[in-house]
Coordinates of C-alpha atoms in Angstrom, one line a residue:
X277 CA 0.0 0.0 0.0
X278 CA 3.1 2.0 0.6
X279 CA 4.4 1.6 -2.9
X280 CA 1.7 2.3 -4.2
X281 CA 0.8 5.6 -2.3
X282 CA 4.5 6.6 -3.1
X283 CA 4.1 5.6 -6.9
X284 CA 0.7 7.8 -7.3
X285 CA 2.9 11.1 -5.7
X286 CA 5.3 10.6 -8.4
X287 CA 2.9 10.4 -11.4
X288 CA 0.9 13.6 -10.1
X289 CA 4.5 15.4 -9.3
X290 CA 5.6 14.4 -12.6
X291 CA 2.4 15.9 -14.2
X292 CA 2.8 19.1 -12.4
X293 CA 6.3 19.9 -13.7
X294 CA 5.0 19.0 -17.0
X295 CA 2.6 21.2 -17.1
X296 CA 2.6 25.2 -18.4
X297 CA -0.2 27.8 -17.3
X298 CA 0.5 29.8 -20.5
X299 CA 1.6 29.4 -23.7
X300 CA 2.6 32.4 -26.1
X301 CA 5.0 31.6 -28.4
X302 CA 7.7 30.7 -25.6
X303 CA 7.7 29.4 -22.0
X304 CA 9.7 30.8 -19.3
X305 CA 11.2 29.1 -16.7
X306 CA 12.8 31.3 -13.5
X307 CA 15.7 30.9 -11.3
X308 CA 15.8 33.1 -8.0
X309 CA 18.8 34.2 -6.8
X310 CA 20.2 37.4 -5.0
X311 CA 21.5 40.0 -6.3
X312 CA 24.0 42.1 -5.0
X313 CA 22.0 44.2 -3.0
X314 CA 20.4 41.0 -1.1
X315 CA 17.3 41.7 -3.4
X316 CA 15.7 39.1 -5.3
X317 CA 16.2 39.0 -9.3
X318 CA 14.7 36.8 -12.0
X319 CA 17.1 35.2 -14.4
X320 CA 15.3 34.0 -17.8
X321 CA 16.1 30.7 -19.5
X322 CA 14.4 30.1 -23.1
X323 CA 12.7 33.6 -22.4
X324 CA 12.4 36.2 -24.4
X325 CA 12.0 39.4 -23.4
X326 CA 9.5 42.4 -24.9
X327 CA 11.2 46.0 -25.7
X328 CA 9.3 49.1 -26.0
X329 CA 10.6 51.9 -27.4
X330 CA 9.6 55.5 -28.1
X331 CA 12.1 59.1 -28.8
X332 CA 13.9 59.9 -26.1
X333 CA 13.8 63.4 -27.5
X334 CA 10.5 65.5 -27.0
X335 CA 8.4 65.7 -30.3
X336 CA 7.1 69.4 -30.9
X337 CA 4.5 70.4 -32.3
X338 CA 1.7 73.4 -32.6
X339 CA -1.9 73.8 -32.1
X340 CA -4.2 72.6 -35.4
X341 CA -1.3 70.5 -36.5
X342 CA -1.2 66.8 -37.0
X343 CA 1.9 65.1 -35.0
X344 CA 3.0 61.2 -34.8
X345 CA 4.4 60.1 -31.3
X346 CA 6.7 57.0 -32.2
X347 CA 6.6 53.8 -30.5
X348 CA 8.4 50.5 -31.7
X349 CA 8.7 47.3 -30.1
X350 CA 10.6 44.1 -30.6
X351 CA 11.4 40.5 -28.8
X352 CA 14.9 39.9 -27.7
X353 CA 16.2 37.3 -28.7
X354 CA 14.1 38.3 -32.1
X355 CA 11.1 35.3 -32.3
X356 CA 8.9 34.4 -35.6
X357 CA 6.1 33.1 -33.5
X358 CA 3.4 35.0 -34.0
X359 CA 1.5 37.3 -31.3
X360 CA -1.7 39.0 -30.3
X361 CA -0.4 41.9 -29.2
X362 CA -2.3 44.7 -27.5
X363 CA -1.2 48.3 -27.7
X364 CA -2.0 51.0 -25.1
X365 CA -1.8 54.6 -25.4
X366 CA -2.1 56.9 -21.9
X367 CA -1.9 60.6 -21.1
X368 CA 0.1 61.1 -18.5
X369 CA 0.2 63.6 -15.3
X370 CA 3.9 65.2 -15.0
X371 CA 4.0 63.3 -11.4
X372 CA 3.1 59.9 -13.2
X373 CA -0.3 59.6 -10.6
X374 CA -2.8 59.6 -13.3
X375 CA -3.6 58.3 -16.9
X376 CA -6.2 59.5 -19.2
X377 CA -6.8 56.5 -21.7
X378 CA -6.1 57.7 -25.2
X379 CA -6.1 54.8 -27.6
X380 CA -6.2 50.7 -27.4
X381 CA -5.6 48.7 -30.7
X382 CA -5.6 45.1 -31.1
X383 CA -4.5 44.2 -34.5
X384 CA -6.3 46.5 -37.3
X385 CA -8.8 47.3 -34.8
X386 CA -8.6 50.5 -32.1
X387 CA -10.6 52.7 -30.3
X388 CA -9.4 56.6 -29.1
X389 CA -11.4 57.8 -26.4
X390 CA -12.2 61.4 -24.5
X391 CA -11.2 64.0 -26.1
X392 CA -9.1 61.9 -28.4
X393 CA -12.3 60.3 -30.1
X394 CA -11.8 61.2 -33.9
X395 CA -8.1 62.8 -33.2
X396 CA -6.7 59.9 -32.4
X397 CA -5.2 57.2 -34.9
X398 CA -2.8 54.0 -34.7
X399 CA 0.0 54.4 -37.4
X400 CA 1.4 51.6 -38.3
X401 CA 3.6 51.6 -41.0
X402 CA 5.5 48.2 -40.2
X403 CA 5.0 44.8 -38.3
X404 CA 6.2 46.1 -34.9
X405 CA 4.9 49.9 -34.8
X406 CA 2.8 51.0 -32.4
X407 CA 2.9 54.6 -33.4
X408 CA 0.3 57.0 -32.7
X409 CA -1.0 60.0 -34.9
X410 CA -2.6 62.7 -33.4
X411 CA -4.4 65.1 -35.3
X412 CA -5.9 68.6 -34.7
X413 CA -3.6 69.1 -32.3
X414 CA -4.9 70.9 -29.2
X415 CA -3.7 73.6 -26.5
X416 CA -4.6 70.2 -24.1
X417 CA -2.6 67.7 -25.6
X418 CA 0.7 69.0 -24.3
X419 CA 2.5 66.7 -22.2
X420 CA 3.5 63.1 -21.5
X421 CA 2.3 60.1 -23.2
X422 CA 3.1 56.1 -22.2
X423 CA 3.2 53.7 -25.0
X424 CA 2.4 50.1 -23.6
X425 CA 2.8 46.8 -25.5
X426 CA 1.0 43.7 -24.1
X427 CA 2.0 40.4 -24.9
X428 CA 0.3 37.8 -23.2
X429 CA 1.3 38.1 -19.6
X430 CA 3.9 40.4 -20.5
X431 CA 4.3 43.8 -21.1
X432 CA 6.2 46.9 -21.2
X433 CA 6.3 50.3 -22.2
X434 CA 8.0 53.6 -23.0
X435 CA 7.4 57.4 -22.2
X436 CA 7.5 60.2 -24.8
X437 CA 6.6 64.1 -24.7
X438 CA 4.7 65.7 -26.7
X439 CA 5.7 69.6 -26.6
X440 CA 3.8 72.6 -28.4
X441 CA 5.5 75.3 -29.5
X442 CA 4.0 78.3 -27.8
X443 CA 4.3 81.6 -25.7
X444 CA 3.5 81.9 -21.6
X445 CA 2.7 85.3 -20.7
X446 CA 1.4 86.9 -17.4
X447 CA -1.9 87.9 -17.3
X448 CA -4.4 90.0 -14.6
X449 CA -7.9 90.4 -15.0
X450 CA -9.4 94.1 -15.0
X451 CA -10.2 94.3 -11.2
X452 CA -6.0 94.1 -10.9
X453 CA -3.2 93.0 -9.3
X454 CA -3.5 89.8 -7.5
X455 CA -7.2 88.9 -7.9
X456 CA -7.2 85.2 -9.4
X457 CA -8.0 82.2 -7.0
X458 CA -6.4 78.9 -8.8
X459 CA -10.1 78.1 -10.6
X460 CA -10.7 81.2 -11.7
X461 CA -6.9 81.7 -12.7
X462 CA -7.8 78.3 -15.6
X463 CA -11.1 80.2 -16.7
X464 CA -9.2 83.5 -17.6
X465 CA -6.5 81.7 -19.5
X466 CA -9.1 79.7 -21.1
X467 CA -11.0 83.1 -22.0
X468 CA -7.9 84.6 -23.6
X469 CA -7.7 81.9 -26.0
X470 CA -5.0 80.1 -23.8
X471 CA -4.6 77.5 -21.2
X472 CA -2.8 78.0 -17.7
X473 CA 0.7 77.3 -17.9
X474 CA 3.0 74.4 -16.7
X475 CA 6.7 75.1 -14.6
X476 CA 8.1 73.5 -18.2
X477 CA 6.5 76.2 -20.1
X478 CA 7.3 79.0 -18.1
X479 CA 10.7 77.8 -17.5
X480 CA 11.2 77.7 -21.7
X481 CA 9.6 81.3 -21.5
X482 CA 11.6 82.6 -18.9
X483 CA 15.4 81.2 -20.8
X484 CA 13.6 83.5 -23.7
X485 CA 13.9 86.3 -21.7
X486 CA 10.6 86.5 -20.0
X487 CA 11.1 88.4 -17.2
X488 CA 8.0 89.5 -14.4
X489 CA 7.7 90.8 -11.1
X490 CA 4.3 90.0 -10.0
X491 CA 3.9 86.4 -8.9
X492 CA 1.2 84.0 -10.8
X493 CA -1.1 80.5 -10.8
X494 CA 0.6 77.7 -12.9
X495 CA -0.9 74.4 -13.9
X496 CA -0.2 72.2 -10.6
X497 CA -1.6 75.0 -8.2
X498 CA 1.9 76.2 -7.3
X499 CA 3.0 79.9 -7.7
X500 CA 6.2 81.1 -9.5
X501 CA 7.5 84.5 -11.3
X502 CA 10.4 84.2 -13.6
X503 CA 13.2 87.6 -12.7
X504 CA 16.0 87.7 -15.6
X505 CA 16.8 90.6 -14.3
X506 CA 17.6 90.7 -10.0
X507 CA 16.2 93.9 -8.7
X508 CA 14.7 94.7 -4.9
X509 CA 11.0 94.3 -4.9
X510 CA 11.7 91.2 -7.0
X511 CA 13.4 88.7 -4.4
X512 CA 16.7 91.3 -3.5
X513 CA 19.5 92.3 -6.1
X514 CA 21.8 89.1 -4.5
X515 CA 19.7 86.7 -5.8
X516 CA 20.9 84.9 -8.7
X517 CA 18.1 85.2 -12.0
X518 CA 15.9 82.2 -12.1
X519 CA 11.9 81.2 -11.4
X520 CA 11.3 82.4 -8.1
X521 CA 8.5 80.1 -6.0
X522 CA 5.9 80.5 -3.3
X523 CA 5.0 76.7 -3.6
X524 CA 1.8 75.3 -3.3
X525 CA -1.2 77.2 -2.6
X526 CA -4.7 76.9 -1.2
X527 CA -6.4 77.0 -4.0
X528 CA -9.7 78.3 -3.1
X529 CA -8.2 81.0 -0.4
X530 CA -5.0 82.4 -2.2
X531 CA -4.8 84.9 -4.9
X532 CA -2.7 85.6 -7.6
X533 CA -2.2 86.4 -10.9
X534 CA -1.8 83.8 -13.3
X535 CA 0.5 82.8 -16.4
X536 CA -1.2 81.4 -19.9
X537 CA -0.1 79.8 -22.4
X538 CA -1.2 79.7 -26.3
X539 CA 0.1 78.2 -29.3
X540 CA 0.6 79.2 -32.8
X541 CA -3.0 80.6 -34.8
X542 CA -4.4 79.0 -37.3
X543 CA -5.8 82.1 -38.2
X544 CA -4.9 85.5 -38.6
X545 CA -4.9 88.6 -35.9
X546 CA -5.3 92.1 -38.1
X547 CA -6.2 95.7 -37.0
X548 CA -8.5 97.9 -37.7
X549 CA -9.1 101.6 -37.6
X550 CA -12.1 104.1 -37.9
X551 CA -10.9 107.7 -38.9
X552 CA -12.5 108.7 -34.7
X553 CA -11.4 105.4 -33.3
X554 CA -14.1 102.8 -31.5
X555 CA -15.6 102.2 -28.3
X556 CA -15.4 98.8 -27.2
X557 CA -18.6 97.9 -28.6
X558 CA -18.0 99.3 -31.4
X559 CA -14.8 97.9 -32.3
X560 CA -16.1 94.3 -31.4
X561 CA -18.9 94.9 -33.9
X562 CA -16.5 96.7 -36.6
X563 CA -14.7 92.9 -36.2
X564 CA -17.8 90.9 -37.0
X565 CA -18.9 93.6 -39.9
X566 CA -15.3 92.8 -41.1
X567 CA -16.3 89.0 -40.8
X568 CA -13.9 88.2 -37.9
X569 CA -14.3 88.3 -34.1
X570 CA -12.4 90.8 -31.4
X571 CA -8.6 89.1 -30.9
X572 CA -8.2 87.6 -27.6
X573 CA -5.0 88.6 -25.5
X574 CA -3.7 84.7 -26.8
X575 CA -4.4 85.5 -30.1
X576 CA -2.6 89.1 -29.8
X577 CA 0.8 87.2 -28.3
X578 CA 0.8 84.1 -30.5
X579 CA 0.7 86.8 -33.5
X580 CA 3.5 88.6 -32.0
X581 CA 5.4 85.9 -31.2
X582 CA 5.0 83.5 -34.1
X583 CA 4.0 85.9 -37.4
X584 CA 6.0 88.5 -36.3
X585 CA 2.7 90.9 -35.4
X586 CA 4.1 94.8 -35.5
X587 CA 1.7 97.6 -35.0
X588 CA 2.2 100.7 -33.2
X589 CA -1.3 102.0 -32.8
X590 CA -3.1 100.9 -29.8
X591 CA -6.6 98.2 -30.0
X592 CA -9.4 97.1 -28.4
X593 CA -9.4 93.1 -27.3
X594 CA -12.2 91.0 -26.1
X595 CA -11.8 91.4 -22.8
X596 CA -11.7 95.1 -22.3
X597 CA -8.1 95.6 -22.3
X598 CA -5.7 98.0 -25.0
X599 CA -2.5 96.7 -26.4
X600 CA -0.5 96.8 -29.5
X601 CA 2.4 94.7 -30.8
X602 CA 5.8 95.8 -31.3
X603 CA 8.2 93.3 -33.3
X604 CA 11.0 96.0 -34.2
X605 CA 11.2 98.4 -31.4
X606 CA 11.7 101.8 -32.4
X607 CA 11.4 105.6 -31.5
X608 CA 7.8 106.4 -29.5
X609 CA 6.9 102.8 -29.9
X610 CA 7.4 101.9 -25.8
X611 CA 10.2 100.0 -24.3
X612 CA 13.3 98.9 -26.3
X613 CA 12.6 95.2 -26.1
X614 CA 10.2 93.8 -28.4
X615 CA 6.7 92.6 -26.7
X616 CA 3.1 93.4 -26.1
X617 CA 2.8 96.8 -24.7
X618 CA -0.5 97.3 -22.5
X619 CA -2.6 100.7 -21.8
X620 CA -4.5 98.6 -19.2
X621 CA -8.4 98.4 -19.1
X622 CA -9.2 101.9 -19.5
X623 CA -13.3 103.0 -18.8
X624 CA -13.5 105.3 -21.8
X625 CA -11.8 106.6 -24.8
X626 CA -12.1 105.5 -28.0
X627 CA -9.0 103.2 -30.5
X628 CA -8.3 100.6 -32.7
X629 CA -9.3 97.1 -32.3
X630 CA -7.5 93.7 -33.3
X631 CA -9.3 90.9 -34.7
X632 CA -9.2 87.2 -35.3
X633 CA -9.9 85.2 -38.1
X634 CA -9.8 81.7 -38.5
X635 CA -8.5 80.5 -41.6

C-alpha cells in the first residue's frame, strides 16, 4: 500500500512539472537568486524578453497641426512566433499619478477615447509599430504620453513628450493685481484663448527672456514668477536670476495672478481703424462687420510671437483691455525690447481694435 501511495505522488508530481499555465510563443522558466543588494532577481532561461521603445527626444508640435508620437517594439532574442499583441496609449500627469486613456488597438482594430475620439489614430507603418497619430492638435494635448505593449502576460512600455510650441505670458484680470483664486486663474486663461501654464513652459519662456515681477497660478496650483533681471521688490538684487517660488497654494483661499499659455493661430490677428477710433462695442462689432471676431490677449501674443505681429497703434481686445504689438522696437513705440505693450483696461476713450480670423 506504501508503494503504491508513493508511486501515485510521483505520477501527479511528474504531471505538475509537465505542465505550463501559459503558452505564447515561448515558455519561461525562472531561477531566483540574490543579487548584490540582497534583493531578489529573475534570471530568464528560453525567455524572451518584450522591448518598447519611443524618442527619447520631446516631439514638438503646434496647435491645429497633426503630430505622430513614435513607439516600436521588438522580442529579444528576435522570435517568428506570431503574437496578439495589445497596444495601449495613456496621457500622462507630469508626477506619473494619473492616466487618461487615449487609444487601445488590437491588431487592425482600435478605439481613441475622450477628447481623443476622432483625433486619435494607430500608425502603423510596419510589423512592430505601435505609433500613434494625433491630429488637430490641441492647446490640451501638451505633455507626457506612455506607449504600452501587451503580450500575453507580459508587457512593457516607454514614455514620450509631446511639446507645443507656444508663448507663456502673465496675465491680470481688470479688477488688478492679485485677484485670481487657482479656478478662476484656468477660466481667464481659457477666456484669452489660452490654457494655464505648466513650470516647463514657463521655464522655456523665462530662458527666452521672460522676465516679471508680479507672482502667478501655474498648472499644478503652485506659484512662480520668472526675474531675468535681479532687482529689490523682486526677491533682492543678491539673488541669482531664475523662477522664483511661493510653492503650493490653497487653491480656493489664495490669490494671484496667473500665467497662460497659447500656441501658434491657425488664423490670422489684423487691425482695424475708424478715422475717430471705437468704443469697445464698437470695435467688437466693426470685427464681425469685417467677418472676424475681437482678438483675444492669446491671439494678440501668439501673432507677435509667431508671425512677427508689429503695429504701433493701440486696440481694443475681447476682454476690455488695449495693447499693440511691437516686433521692431523703435522711437515712441514703448520699451526697447520687443513685446506686447498694454494701456491697461481703461473705462472710456475711443482706439483701434485687433481681430481674429480663422483661416
Amino acid at each position: 500500500m506504501l508503494l503504491l501511495s508513493l508511486l501515485l505522488k510521483a505520477a501527479l508530481l511528474r504531471l505538475v512539472n509537465s505542465y505550463h499555465p501559459f503558452y505564447n510563443g515561448f515558455y519561461y522558466n525562472h531561477i531566483m537568486n540574490d543579487d548584490d543588494n540582497g534583493h531578489e532577481k529573475v534570471i530568464d532561461f528560453n525567455g524572451v524578453r518584450l522591448v518598447v521603445e519611443t524618442s527619447k527626444d520631446p516631439i514638438y508640435s503646434f496647435s491645429g497641426a497633426n503630430v505622430t508620437l513614435p513607439c516600436h517594439y521588438h522580442h529579444e532574442p528576435e522570435s517568428e512566433a506570431k503574437h496578439k499583441i495589445r497596444i495601449k496609449w495613456s496621457k500622462l500627469r507630469d508626477d506619473y499619478t494619473k492616466e487618461q486613456d487615449v487609444l487601445v488597438a488590437i491588431g487592425k482594430t482600435y478605439m481613441a477615447f475622450g477628447d481623443f475620439r476622432g483625433r486619435a489614430h494607430f500608425h502603423r507603418t510596419g510589423q512592430r509599430d505601435a505609433s500613434l497619430l494625433i491630429s488637430d492638435v490641441r492647446l490640451q494635448d501638451d505633455g507626457k504620453y506612455r506607449c504600452e505593449v501587451i503580450d500575453g502576460l507580459e508587457d512593457a512600455s516607454d514614455v514620450v513628450e509631446l511639446r507645443l510650441r507656444g508663448i507663456v505670458f502673465p496675465y491680470q484680470p481688470p479688477r488688478g493685481q492679485y485677484s485670481l483664486n487657482f479656478h478662476e486663474a484656468e477660466k481667464v486663461c481659457q477666456e484669452q484663448g489660452a490654457l494655464i501654464a505648466t513650470f516647463h513652459q514657463l521655464f522655456q519662456a523665462w530662458s527666452e527672456g521672460l522676465d516679471w515681477c508680479n507672482a502667478g497660478w501655474l498648472a499644478d496650483g503652485t506659484v512662480h514668477y520668472p526675474i531675468r533681471l535681479p532687482r529689490k521688490p523682486c526677491g533682492g538684487v543678491h539673488l541669482a536670476p531664475g523662477i522664483r517660488s511661493y510653492g503650493p497654494r490653497h487653491r480656493h483661499l489664495h490669490r494671484f495672478d496667473v500665467f497662460c499659455f497659447s500656441s501658434t493661430l491657425r488664423g490670422e490677428v489684423f487691425y482695424l481703424e475708424h478715422p475717430t477710433r471705437m468704443t469697445l462695442e464698437e470695435a467688437k462689432q466693426a470685427c464681425q462687420d469685417a467677418g472676424a471676431e475681437i482678438a483675444k490677449v492669446g491671439h494678440l501674443y501668439s501673432a507677435w510671437k509667431f508671425h512677427g505681429l508689429d503695429r504701433c497703434d493701440a486696440g481694443w481686445l475681447a476682454d476690455g483691455s488695449v495693447r499693440y504689438p511691437i516686433a521692431k522696437p523703435r522711437a515712441n513705440c514703448g520699451p526697447a525690447e520687443p513685446g506686447v505693450r498694454s494701456f491697461g483696461f481703461p473705462s472710456k476713450g475711443r482706439f483701434g481694435v485687433f481681430c481674429y480670423k480663422e483661416r
